[in-house]
Amino acid sequence: MPLLDLTASAADITRAICDIPSVSGDEAALADAVVAALSEYDHLEIIRDGDTIVARTSLGRDRRVIIAGHLDTVPINNNLPSELREIDGESVIWGRGTVDMKAGVAVQLKLAVDLVAPMVDITWIWYDHEEVDSSLNGLGRLAGNQPDLMAGDFAILGEPTAGEIEGGCNGTLRAVVRTHGVRAHSARAWVGENAIHAAAPVLARLSEYRPKEVTVEGLAYREGLNAVRIGGGVAGNVIPDLCEVEVNYRYAPDKSPEQAVAHIRNVFAGFEIEIVDLSAGARPGLDAELAQEFLAATGARPKPKYGWTDVARFSALGVPAVNYGPGDPSLAHHDQERVPVAQIETVEAGLRAWLS
Amino acid sequence: MPLLDLTASAADITRAICDIPSVSGDEAALADAVVAALSEYDHLEIIRDGDTIVARTSLGRDRRVIIAGHLDTVPINNNLPSELREIDGESVIWGRGTVDMKAGVAVQLKLAVDLVAPMVDITWIWYDHEEVDSSLNGLGRLAGNQPDLMAGDFAILGEPTAGEIEGGCNGTLRAVVRTHGVRAHSARAWVGENAIHAAAPVLARLSEYRPKEVTVEGLAYREGLNAVRIGGGVAGNVIPDLCEVEVNYRYAPDKSPEQAVAHIRNVFAGFEIEIVDLSAGARPGLDAELAQEFLAATGARPKPKYGWTDVARFSALGVPAVNYGPGDPSLAHHDQERVPVAQIETVEAGLRAWLS
């Protein structure tokens, strides 16, 4: 098993955990390494649920903060092992997971072992399966198996925010839009019906769609509607009888999941639609007392979070939650994913200042 | 190994060989059964090349006719085992392969063992891999390995023609049309570029395309342009960076393969195009002496062949060739593929009358 040295800098820990690949479903090696590294520290109680790890202080403080991050990444695309690069005079760590979200996890791991006596009790959570279907999400599984471990007064998720504080999140919906046809030999196409040709209006509606920007509690949420998968075809000489277009709708937190479904049914009116994934967004939640203290201590500027994040799970449990982590979220899942070393240090300093 | 009784009726042989599945690449069991059944007859010399079987008479006749059919089928789609059905008062054999082209093969197998002293020497050929990429085609392989086995004065391919005589064939081209984009997290789609959305004009051009009808040597050839496969997508939350649309163009025999390629490059101008399969068509060839005798003996009406068939391979070797077989070609590859028993009997009688 690779050894993790949590006394190293957060930047070095970032590289070390990026170089243990952990594409969703394959987090065990990284989770093992994290548990092994943490087990040397007596001030933390460690609980493991699958590849989700909980580490808690029990100092009898009157408030408890949850600080969480996911261990998994989207698939690697020729962008590992990590590299330390100099771009426009700035040191960056390049590679899959640097932004989403191993730099954030590295800061958390370092502070978890450093902060022996924080001003609040802390529950650290590192979890699996964030980048895939929400039914597999490790935090969701933990909420079902051991909900007491997720109790607290405030939660911070280390998703990339470029060192700003991002409130709430967009909701997300995935749907499969299907067209049907009739198979026939492609030499006599006129006796069949081509299901791929029938999907032409689906792609036309997607390419013509103009996403909205919606203001919620003073923060402007940008929406999006995209095809994420398309498939169809039987053989090179057969008119295809089925075409499937999977779309992902990211919707502002002014809408309920039901309203999001209604919108998609409207956009693709006339087509067969199956909703395959649906998660509510979260309102910003920056009016909570600990959120206000946290904003003041870090001096960071509140912004909207575009991506769906697990703040919505805390929000649903009644725990106000924000996103705060290093990395430009525009580079999440990008082939050129990379995080400035300075941002890792800023986020580490911000959290340390507030928690000490 | 299943036993084939070639003294049964052609209809019964049709059912027997349909019930030995032989999707392209999986023809060995059927080829084994055919070789075993033929090996009991002394008037035939048997040669095997992979799953292609050649059976020849050597009677010293001054003319030789080649009669050929393929053993493979497109994938099964809940349409095996075969069934004998009564539809609108007509007996039909229903199931995968009945039309394309095991009824034709059954007639050939029966006549191969019955016609001990035909009026011409006959080379019977049953071959593999007709329904897939032309580079795998068993007849093409035989032409390369043992071209002397394909020498002759006239060739008849048992492809389905509903008992008519179909001259020549359309050419066929397959191409992959590709669109590219830039991956990004689907929550921030605006920093990526969606390759599936970029394929909207490709599907629009396909669905708006109006195929031509072209008259060649008095026969009207109907063309077609169809998507046969589409694929794209990385994960449910990633903007896809690649989309591929595979198209199949069936073109009249007035065009060369080069002209067909130029047409496709014109239709999809502005897109990346890769030609993945290209086969010339064949002109009707009904002016050959044996073709005229055959037309007269059967009394059948000459028509154009829409689908590409291996008559083009004989045509390229200088052997005039026509298609003649039972089964409505509109039902080839169809889920409701079925052949009338009466048509099997008509084709058997036509060939027997001419060859005896």
XYZ file of C-alpha atoms in Angstrom:
712
model
C 0.000 0.000 0.000
C 1.354 3.517 -0.834
C 2.321 5.452 2.315
C 0.860 8.943 2.852
C 2.865 11.433 4.891
C 0.343 13.904 6.331
C 3.121 16.065 7.817
C 4.109 17.072 4.249
C 2.773 20.296 2.702
C -0.810 20.298 1.417
C 0.620 20.687 -2.110
C 2.775 17.579 -1.691
C -0.165 15.658 -0.216
C -2.207 16.774 -3.262
C 0.313 15.214 -5.634
C 0.606 12.052 -3.529
C -3.160 11.400 -3.515
C -3.580 12.338 -7.204
C -0.987 9.693 -8.025
C -3.132 7.026 -6.350
C -5.817 6.821 -9.114
C -9.354 6.622 -7.704
C -11.842 6.759 -10.555
C -15.354 6.199 -9.167
C -15.736 2.580 -8.062
C -12.009 2.182 -7.645
C -11.391 4.224 -4.464
C -10.262 1.352 -2.201
C -6.479 1.880 -2.576
C -6.761 5.575 -1.727
C -9.202 4.936 1.135
C -6.844 2.294 2.565
C -3.930 4.751 2.409
C -5.951 7.494 4.131
C -7.078 5.185 6.949
C -3.521 3.935 7.461
C -2.156 7.498 7.635
C -4.845 8.756 10.030
C -4.622 5.804 12.378
C -1.411 7.215 13.863
C -3.279 10.177 15.395
C -5.004 9.650 18.756
C -7.228 12.748 18.748
C -9.363 11.320 15.930
C -11.967 8.572 16.132
C -11.994 6.724 12.769
C -15.114 5.051 11.331
C -15.160 3.406 7.886
C -18.238 2.634 5.770
C -17.189 0.995 2.490
C -14.707 3.476 1.024
C -16.105 6.362 3.078
C -14.008 7.451 6.060
C -15.209 9.506 9.029
C -12.670 11.043 11.472
C -14.027 13.014 14.477
C -12.840 15.003 17.441
C -14.820 14.697 20.708
C -13.701 17.696 22.727
C -17.106 18.562 24.208
C -17.364 21.830 22.215
C -20.879 23.321 22.050
C -20.853 23.381 18.235
C -19.844 20.827 15.634
C -18.733 21.551 12.066
C -18.633 18.930 9.326
C -15.888 19.255 6.722
C -16.150 16.838 3.813
C -14.697 15.921 0.451
C -14.966 13.093 -2.087
C -12.099 10.744 -2.938
C -13.152 9.761 -6.458
C -12.499 11.377 -9.841
C -13.905 11.133 -13.370
C -12.001 8.850 -15.785
C -8.345 9.595 -16.480
C -7.643 10.962 -19.986
C -3.849 10.878 -20.368
C -3.546 13.293 -17.449
C -1.818 11.255 -14.725
C 0.652 11.067 -13.048
C 0.466 14.646 -11.776
C 3.055 17.230 -12.748
C 4.323 20.380 -11.063
C 4.260 23.052 -13.777
C 5.099 26.736 -14.002
C 2.446 28.593 -16.032
C 2.681 32.383 -16.500
C 4.990 32.553 -13.493
C 2.568 30.607 -11.285
C 3.228 27.147 -9.774
C 0.399 24.739 -10.567
C -0.198 21.048 -9.993
C -1.547 19.516 -13.206
C -3.466 16.247 -13.546
C -6.757 14.407 -13.102
C -8.309 15.149 -9.706
C -6.173 18.174 -8.854
C -9.239 20.455 -9.032
C -12.066 18.009 -8.414
C -11.171 17.611 -5.634
C -8.008 16.138 -4.281
C -6.381 19.500 -3.480
C -9.356 20.198 -1.199
C -9.054 16.720 0.329
C -5.307 17.252 0.853
C -5.939 20.490 2.816
C -8.544 18.669 4.906
C -6.243 15.703 5.625
C -3.442 18.028 6.694
C -5.708 20.088 9.001
C -7.336 16.952 10.424
C -4.013 15.807 11.866
C -2.707 19.316 12.703
C -5.757 20.719 14.527
C -5.636 18.754 17.773
C -7.734 21.337 19.688
C -9.978 23.293 17.272
C -12.501 25.886 18.523
C -15.386 23.633 17.437
C -15.682 19.861 17.316
C -15.028 18.655 13.775
C -16.363 15.696 11.832
C -14.140 15.074 8.798
C -15.699 12.943 6.037
C -14.003 11.612 2.880
C -16.293 9.616 0.658
C -16.631 7.554 -2.533
C -18.758 7.594 -5.715
C -19.482 11.322 -5.999
C -18.856 11.494 -9.771
C -21.411 8.869 -10.789
C -25.123 8.163 -10.392
C -26.323 9.784 -7.175
C -27.764 6.462 -5.988
C -24.167 5.257 -5.454
C -22.951 8.344 -3.538
C -20.964 7.445 -0.392
C -22.296 10.436 1.559
C -25.836 9.436 0.690
C -25.078 5.880 1.841
C -23.633 7.207 5.113
C -26.744 9.361 5.658
C -28.785 6.171 5.389
C -26.520 3.862 7.436
C -25.310 6.202 10.207
C -27.153 9.560 10.047
C -25.815 10.587 13.511
C -22.347 10.903 11.921
C -23.692 13.682 9.699
C -25.265 15.737 12.526
C -23.765 19.220 13.016
C -24.382 22.985 13.081
C -22.644 23.863 9.825
C -20.947 22.011 6.981
C -18.149 22.920 4.603
C -17.641 20.914 1.437
C -14.181 21.221 -0.110
C -15.410 21.307 -3.748
C -13.385 23.683 -5.944
C -14.385 27.353 -5.578
C -11.024 28.991 -6.401
C -10.787 29.911 -2.727
C -14.117 31.779 -2.683
C -17.142 30.723 -0.666
C -19.901 29.367 -2.848
C -23.398 29.058 -1.448
C -25.986 26.505 -2.427
C -25.879 24.661 -5.739
C -27.803 23.989 -8.898
C -29.949 20.891 -9.035
C -29.225 18.193 -11.603
C -31.441 15.946 -13.701
C -30.494 13.277 -16.222
C -32.991 11.934 -18.718
C -32.874 9.557 -21.668
C -34.757 10.782 -24.738
C -35.601 7.854 -27.004
C -36.636 7.566 -30.622
C -37.924 4.366 -32.144
C -37.969 3.013 -35.684
C -38.294 -0.224 -37.603
C -35.301 -2.348 -38.582
C -34.770 -3.181 -42.222
C -31.923 -3.894 -44.607
C -30.180 -0.604 -45.366
C -30.330 -1.409 -49.095
C -34.106 -0.960 -48.815
C -34.278 1.731 -46.205
C -37.738 2.804 -47.322
C -39.378 -0.266 -45.775
C -37.874 0.552 -42.350
C -37.831 3.705 -40.226
C -34.532 5.200 -39.133
C -34.516 5.904 -35.375
C -31.238 7.868 -35.618
C -32.684 10.211 -38.255
C -35.724 10.600 -35.990
C -33.382 12.008 -33.305
C -32.401 14.972 -35.528
C -34.915 17.311 -33.808
C -33.615 16.227 -30.374
C -30.082 17.377 -31.258
C -31.471 20.495 -32.967
C -33.372 21.480 -29.801
C -30.240 20.904 -27.708
C -27.987 22.949 -29.965
C -30.531 25.792 -30.155
C -31.305 25.798 -26.409
C -30.324 29.019 -24.611
C -29.774 28.349 -20.881
C -31.098 30.829 -18.295
C -29.381 32.704 -15.495
C -31.536 32.828 -12.345
C -30.972 35.019 -9.255
C -31.692 33.338 -5.901
C -31.132 35.218 -2.606
C -28.885 37.669 -4.429
C -26.691 35.072 -6.140
C -26.957 34.459 -9.908
C -27.164 30.756 -10.891
C -26.303 29.807 -14.483
C -28.175 26.833 -15.897
C -27.254 24.330 -18.636
C -28.789 21.608 -20.793
C -26.473 19.161 -22.544
C -26.337 15.802 -24.262
C -23.856 13.646 -22.334
C -24.309 10.412 -24.310
C -25.834 9.227 -27.572
C -26.152 5.693 -28.852
C -27.904 3.740 -31.577
C -27.272 1.164 -34.282
C -27.476 -2.581 -34.910
C -25.064 -3.386 -37.757
C -23.491 -1.619 -40.705
C -26.282 -2.667 -43.061
C -29.343 -2.436 -40.806
C -31.678 0.546 -40.405
C -31.571 1.170 -36.627
C -34.761 0.844 -34.594
C -33.611 2.699 -31.457
C -31.629 5.831 -30.648
C -31.020 7.129 -27.133
C -29.853 10.618 -26.217
C -28.970 11.096 -22.550
C -29.262 14.721 -21.463
C -28.115 16.472 -18.276
C -30.087 19.512 -17.073
C -28.461 21.709 -14.408
C -31.196 23.910 -12.904
C -31.131 26.840 -10.493
C -32.237 26.286 -6.847
C -35.401 28.351 -7.405
C -36.865 25.203 -9.021
C -38.024 22.002 -7.403
C -37.039 18.679 -8.971
C -40.653 18.366 -10.160
C -40.440 21.716 -11.942
C -37.177 20.625 -13.569
C -38.844 17.452 -14.852
C -41.741 19.502 -16.257
C -39.285 21.775 -18.081
C -37.502 18.825 -19.706
C -40.808 17.259 -20.734
C -41.664 20.572 -22.354
C -38.326 20.970 -24.176
C -38.566 17.432 -25.578
C -42.330 17.392 -26.081
C -43.336 14.656 -28.499
C -40.491 12.315 -27.535
C -40.290 9.375 -25.131
C -38.487 10.585 -21.984
C -37.165 8.579 -19.041
C -35.811 10.420 -15.986
C -32.769 8.438 -14.804
C -31.241 10.732 -12.145
C -32.743 13.624 -10.191
C -31.206 15.655 -7.362
C -32.578 18.833 -5.804
C -30.467 21.988 -5.713
C -29.791 23.917 -2.487
C -30.491 27.574 -1.678
C -27.388 29.578 -0.665
C -27.866 29.226 3.162
C -25.398 32.022 3.946
C -27.640 33.504 6.673
C -26.630 30.791 9.212
C -24.647 32.119 12.209
C -21.580 29.908 11.618
C -21.690 30.775 7.902
C -21.514 34.496 8.785
C -18.586 33.881 11.203
C -16.814 31.812 8.555
C -17.289 34.531 5.901
C -15.897 37.133 8.300
C -12.878 35.007 9.344
C -11.798 34.180 5.789
C -12.725 37.518 4.208
C -13.874 35.492 1.174
C -16.605 36.745 -1.155
C -19.855 34.741 -1.409
C -20.757 33.468 -4.884
C -23.254 31.011 -6.360
C -22.189 27.377 -6.938
C -23.061 26.199 -10.439
C -22.363 22.509 -10.088
C -24.546 20.215 -8.020
C -22.617 19.302 -4.905
C -23.375 17.346 -1.791
C -24.184 20.589 0.070
C -27.675 19.658 -1.093
C -27.525 16.494 1.072
C -26.643 18.544 4.178
C -29.250 21.121 3.236
C -31.853 18.342 3.076
C -30.796 17.206 6.611
C -31.243 20.789 7.919
C -27.492 21.514 8.142
C -26.492 24.806 6.418
C -23.585 24.099 4.109
C -21.232 25.962 1.759
C -18.507 25.022 -0.728
C -14.960 26.190 -0.090
C -11.913 24.727 -1.773
C -8.921 25.366 -4.023
C -9.138 25.046 -7.791
C -10.959 26.779 -10.652
C -14.247 24.885 -11.004
C -14.204 25.605 -14.770
C -11.306 23.164 -14.968
C -13.086 20.324 -13.161
C -13.252 17.226 -15.451
C -11.218 19.183 -18.022
C -8.301 17.461 -19.748
C -6.092 20.346 -18.567
C -7.318 20.140 -14.958
C -4.759 21.979 -12.725
C -4.680 23.849 -9.413
C -2.418 26.770 -8.356
C -0.267 25.900 -5.357
C -0.988 29.373 -3.928
C -4.731 28.611 -3.828
C -4.116 25.426 -1.869
C -2.163 27.478 0.663
C -4.876 30.198 0.826
C -7.626 27.702 1.567
C -5.481 25.922 4.149
C -4.751 29.275 5.853
C -8.431 30.347 5.724
C -9.701 27.159 7.342
C -6.868 27.077 9.866
C -7.464 30.695 10.925
C -11.147 30.110 11.521
C -10.858 26.717 13.248
C -7.861 27.431 15.508
C -23.411 -32.083 -34.825
C -27.004 -31.589 -36.154
C -27.779 -33.908 -39.072
C -29.078 -32.420 -42.320
C -31.288 -34.557 -44.529
C -30.918 -33.216 -48.082
C -33.566 -35.593 -49.410
C -36.208 -33.590 -47.487
C -38.204 -30.831 -49.225
C -36.468 -27.487 -49.782
C -38.936 -25.961 -47.275
C -37.972 -28.511 -44.615
C -34.260 -27.950 -45.363
C -34.900 -24.186 -44.985
C -36.262 -24.691 -41.476
C -33.467 -27.111 -40.543
C -30.689 -24.699 -41.544
C -32.445 -21.654 -40.014
C -32.533 -23.519 -36.725
C -28.731 -23.834 -36.787
C -27.971 -20.165 -35.932
C -25.133 -18.736 -38.032
C -24.760 -15.043 -37.290
C -21.673 -13.699 -39.136
C -18.514 -15.063 -37.508
C -20.396 -18.011 -36.081
C -20.991 -20.104 -39.212
C -18.856 -23.141 -38.256
C -21.683 -25.358 -36.945
C -23.762 -24.851 -40.089
C -20.742 -25.269 -42.384
C -19.845 -28.530 -40.599
C -23.393 -29.824 -41.048
C -23.409 -28.934 -44.774
C -20.065 -30.649 -45.413
C -21.214 -33.765 -43.534
C -24.465 -33.936 -45.523
C -22.774 -33.412 -48.924
C -19.981 -35.877 -48.297
C -22.398 -38.759 -48.958
C -22.725 -37.803 -52.647
C -20.045 -39.036 -55.059
C -20.832 -36.721 -58.008
C -19.556 -33.675 -56.075
C -15.971 -32.699 -55.314
C -15.922 -30.844 -51.980
C -13.367 -28.133 -51.119
C -13.495 -26.161 -47.858
C -11.849 -22.774 -47.186
C -12.582 -21.645 -43.619
C -16.387 -21.750 -43.430
C -16.750 -21.476 -47.200
C -17.694 -24.690 -49.005
C -17.270 -25.386 -52.724
C -18.990 -28.415 -54.314
C -18.391 -29.054 -58.066
C -19.397 -31.388 -60.822
C -16.745 -32.322 -63.428
C -18.769 -33.737 -66.307
C -16.708 -32.170 -69.098
C -19.567 -29.858 -70.189
C -18.496 -26.942 -72.420
C -19.961 -24.349 -70.061
C -19.802 -23.913 -66.298
C -22.328 -22.065 -64.129
C -21.584 -20.906 -60.600
C -24.458 -20.931 -58.131
C -23.708 -19.384 -54.780
C -25.237 -18.302 -51.483
C -24.053 -17.101 -48.110
C -24.500 -19.068 -44.890
C -24.483 -16.181 -42.395
C -27.285 -13.937 -41.123
C -27.579 -10.629 -39.289
C -28.060 -10.852 -35.493
C -31.070 -12.721 -34.167
C -33.756 -10.487 -32.607
C -36.168 -12.865 -30.872
C -36.938 -14.472 -34.226
C -35.593 -17.993 -33.878
C -36.348 -20.911 -33.858
C -38.223 -20.747 -37.143
C -41.992 -21.236 -37.294
C -44.319 -22.486 -40.003
C -47.167 -19.941 -40.129
C -50.335 -19.447 -42.150
C -50.714 -15.769 -43.154
C -53.668 -14.683 -45.340
C -54.069 -18.275 -46.445
C -50.417 -18.598 -47.437
C -47.872 -20.943 -45.796
C -44.771 -19.052 -44.769
C -41.606 -19.932 -42.855
C -40.910 -17.193 -40.326
C -37.595 -16.436 -38.618
C -34.121 -14.940 -38.943
C -32.421 -15.994 -42.146
C -35.522 -17.303 -43.928
C -35.292 -14.511 -46.539
C -31.609 -13.564 -46.357
C -30.828 -16.185 -47.501
C -31.283 -19.661 -46.134
C -34.322 -20.488 -48.283
C -32.094 -19.819 -51.311
C -29.314 -21.936 -49.812
C -31.803 -24.739 -49.081
C -32.921 -24.842 -52.736
C -29.263 -24.933 -53.827
C -28.360 -27.734 -51.383
C -31.307 -29.813 -52.559
C -30.473 -29.317 -56.264
C -26.755 -29.926 -55.645
C -27.476 -33.496 -54.526
C -30.407 -34.109 -56.922
C -28.791 -32.901 -60.185
C -26.312 -35.677 -60.855
C -26.114 -34.891 -64.606
C -26.981 -31.208 -65.237
C -26.747 -29.690 -68.762
C -23.820 -27.505 -67.640
C -21.070 -28.149 -65.118
C -21.964 -26.474 -61.839
C -19.796 -24.975 -59.123
C -21.875 -24.584 -55.945
C -20.460 -22.170 -53.371
C -21.774 -21.502 -49.839
C -19.794 -18.911 -47.954
C -19.343 -17.010 -44.700
C -19.269 -13.353 -43.534
C -21.511 -11.754 -46.160
C -23.416 -9.570 -43.673
C -20.397 -7.748 -42.227
C -17.481 -5.636 -43.409
C -16.653 -6.627 -46.996
C -13.003 -7.261 -46.037
C -14.210 -10.384 -44.163
C -16.377 -11.751 -47.012
C -15.816 -15.488 -47.614
C -16.334 -15.176 -51.383
C -13.761 -12.383 -51.504
C -11.350 -14.577 -49.527
C -11.951 -17.488 -51.938
C -11.306 -15.199 -54.927
C -7.938 -14.381 -53.360
C -6.977 -17.906 -52.221
C -8.320 -20.058 -55.086
C -9.565 -17.847 -57.958
C -9.824 -20.865 -60.318
C -12.758 -22.096 -58.205
C -14.679 -18.981 -59.221
C -14.098 -19.296 -62.964
C -17.237 -19.796 -65.061
C -19.453 -18.511 -67.877
C -22.350 -17.257 -65.782
C -23.172 -16.964 -62.096
C -26.409 -17.028 -60.141
C -26.512 -15.723 -56.609
C -29.442 -16.965 -54.531
C -30.083 -13.625 -52.791
C -33.813 -12.939 -52.231
C -35.609 -11.595 -55.320
C -39.119 -12.934 -54.650
C -38.547 -15.390 -57.485
C -37.769 -12.686 -60.051
C -34.408 -12.227 -61.753
C -32.589 -9.167 -60.501
C -29.702 -7.804 -62.523
C -26.670 -5.956 -61.194
C -26.702 -4.241 -57.850
C -26.229 -0.908 -56.156
C -22.783 -0.110 -54.792
C -22.328 0.473 -51.086
C -20.189 2.866 -49.078
C -19.885 3.266 -45.338
C -18.336 6.345 -43.788
C -17.876 7.683 -40.275
C -18.713 11.377 -39.890
C -17.012 12.776 -36.773
C -17.546 15.883 -34.694
C -15.102 17.019 -32.041
C -15.474 19.156 -28.925
C -13.777 19.863 -25.628
C -14.521 17.936 -22.442
C -15.648 19.856 -19.363
C -17.825 19.335 -16.310
C -21.456 19.452 -17.431
C -22.229 21.897 -14.588
C -20.076 24.439 -16.467
C -20.843 23.433 -20.021
C -19.855 26.859 -21.336
C -16.140 26.165 -20.856
C -16.354 23.003 -23.005
C -17.755 22.288 -26.469
C -20.410 19.658 -26.947
C -19.491 17.256 -29.786
C -22.971 15.646 -29.741
C -24.674 19.024 -30.226
C -22.210 19.657 -33.051
C -23.627 16.569 -34.812
C -27.102 18.146 -35.079
C -26.494 19.295 -38.694
C -25.281 15.780 -39.615
C -28.591 14.253 -38.512
C -30.510 17.149 -40.079
C -28.837 16.547 -43.469
C -29.592 12.826 -43.207
C -33.249 13.324 -42.329
C -33.701 15.916 -45.104
C -31.833 13.878 -47.752
C -33.981 12.780 -50.686
C -32.468 9.688 -52.370
C -32.419 9.456 -56.180
C -33.732 6.829 -58.548
C -31.307 6.174 -61.434
C -32.038 4.213 -64.629
C -29.176 1.990 -65.858
C -29.599 -0.212 -68.974
C -33.358 0.116 -68.631
C -33.559 -0.866 -64.980
C -34.369 1.756 -62.308
C -32.039 1.656 -59.279
C -33.252 3.305 -56.054
C -30.534 4.824 -53.866
C -30.412 5.440 -50.089
C -28.383 7.291 -47.470
C -28.794 6.275 -43.833
C -27.204 6.496 -40.426
C -26.539 2.941 -39.238
C -24.780 3.790 -35.967
C -24.241 6.772 -33.689
C -22.087 6.982 -30.586
C -20.671 9.561 -28.207
C -20.301 10.353 -24.524
C -17.826 9.979 -21.647
C -19.845 10.052 -18.404
C -23.153 11.417 -17.152
C -21.576 14.700 -16.016
C -19.001 15.324 -18.728
C -19.449 17.392 -21.902
C -18.535 14.896 -24.666
C -15.557 15.641 -26.916
C -16.381 13.167 -29.711
C -19.449 12.029 -31.619
C -19.409 9.529 -34.488
C -22.192 8.973 -37.009
C -21.687 5.979 -39.300
C -23.599 6.346 -42.564
C -24.314 3.845 -45.318
C -24.749 5.117 -48.884
C -26.265 2.735 -51.439
C -25.547 4.114 -54.905
C -26.722 3.146 -58.388
C -24.300 1.269 -60.710
C -23.984 4.340 -62.973
C -21.497 5.691 -60.385
C -17.957 4.578 -59.655
C -16.848 4.148 -56.034
C -14.833 7.378 -56.449
C -17.949 9.274 -57.519
C -19.825 7.880 -54.522
C -17.073 9.107 -52.181
C -17.207 12.573 -53.784
C -20.984 12.697 -53.252
C -20.662 11.836 -49.557
C -17.915 14.419 -49.087
C -20.270 16.945 -50.647
C -23.299 15.994 -48.519
C -21.240 16.236 -45.307
C -19.067 19.154 -46.395
C -17.444 20.811 -43.391
C -17.250 17.603 -41.328
C -14.454 15.095 -40.771
C -15.220 12.006 -42.889
C -13.557 8.594 -42.877
C -14.515 6.036 -45.541
C -14.604 2.652 -43.791
C -16.119 0.377 -46.449
C -16.465 0.794 -50.199
C -17.768 -1.687 -52.786
C -18.544 -1.046 -56.435
C -21.995 -1.775 -57.814
C -22.572 -3.970 -60.869
C -24.351 -3.154 -64.135
C -27.293 -5.471 -64.947
C -25.348 -7.861 -67.242
C -28.500 -9.403 -68.707
C -27.133 -9.355 -72.253
C -24.942 -12.444 -71.614
C -25.951 -15.529 -73.627
C -26.536 -17.774 -70.593
C -28.459 -14.929 -68.903
C -30.822 -14.753 -71.901
C -31.297 -18.560 -71.873
C -31.931 -18.478 -68.137
C -34.517 -15.664 -68.503
C -36.282 -17.635 -71.230
C -36.262 -20.941 -69.280
C -37.681 -19.476 -66.075
C -40.021 -16.936 -67.693
C -39.074 -14.576 -64.882
C -39.120 -10.783 -65.309
C -35.807 -8.867 -65.044
C -35.649 -6.172 -62.333
C -32.941 -4.058 -60.727
C -31.294 -5.277 -57.498
C -31.244 -2.564 -54.867
C -28.985 -4.190 -52.313
C -25.281 -4.676 -52.892
C -24.673 -8.351 -53.484
C -21.722 -10.455 -54.383
C -22.782 -10.387 -58.048
C -20.385 -7.409 -58.043
C -17.494 -9.754 -57.196
C -18.315 -11.987 -60.181
C -18.832 -8.900 -62.344
C -15.355 -7.685 -61.335
C -13.926 -11.108 -62.373
C -15.640 -10.811 -65.776
C -18.369 -13.364 -64.998
C -21.893 -12.058 -65.766
C -24.065 -12.665 -62.708
C -27.676 -12.232 -61.598
C -29.618 -12.637 -58.357
C -32.401 -15.242 -58.210
C -33.876 -16.519 -54.980
C -37.012 -16.912 -52.888
C -38.083 -14.270 -50.344
C -39.217 -10.654 -50.439
C -35.990 -8.618 -50.190
C -37.916 -5.901 -48.293
C -38.103 -8.364 -45.416
C -34.365 -9.075 -45.310
C -32.969 -8.163 -41.856
C -36.524 -7.338 -40.768
C -37.773 -8.593 -37.398
C -40.685 -10.209 -39.256
C -38.457 -11.879 -41.863
C -40.475 -14.682 -43.523
C -40.596 -16.553 -46.822
C -43.602 -18.104 -48.601
C -43.225 -21.861 -49.086
C -44.655 -21.467 -52.622
C -41.780 -19.140 -53.588
C -39.215 -21.693 -52.428
C -40.918 -24.255 -54.678
C -41.057 -21.826 -57.650
C -37.349 -21.053 -57.490
C -36.484 -24.721 -57.088
C -38.630 -25.555 -60.149
C -37.119 -22.687 -62.198
C -33.529 -23.690 -61.523
C -34.278 -27.390 -61.991
C -36.033 -26.788 -65.338
C -33.110 -24.795 -66.685
C -30.306 -27.006 -65.364
C -31.811 -30.442 -66.130
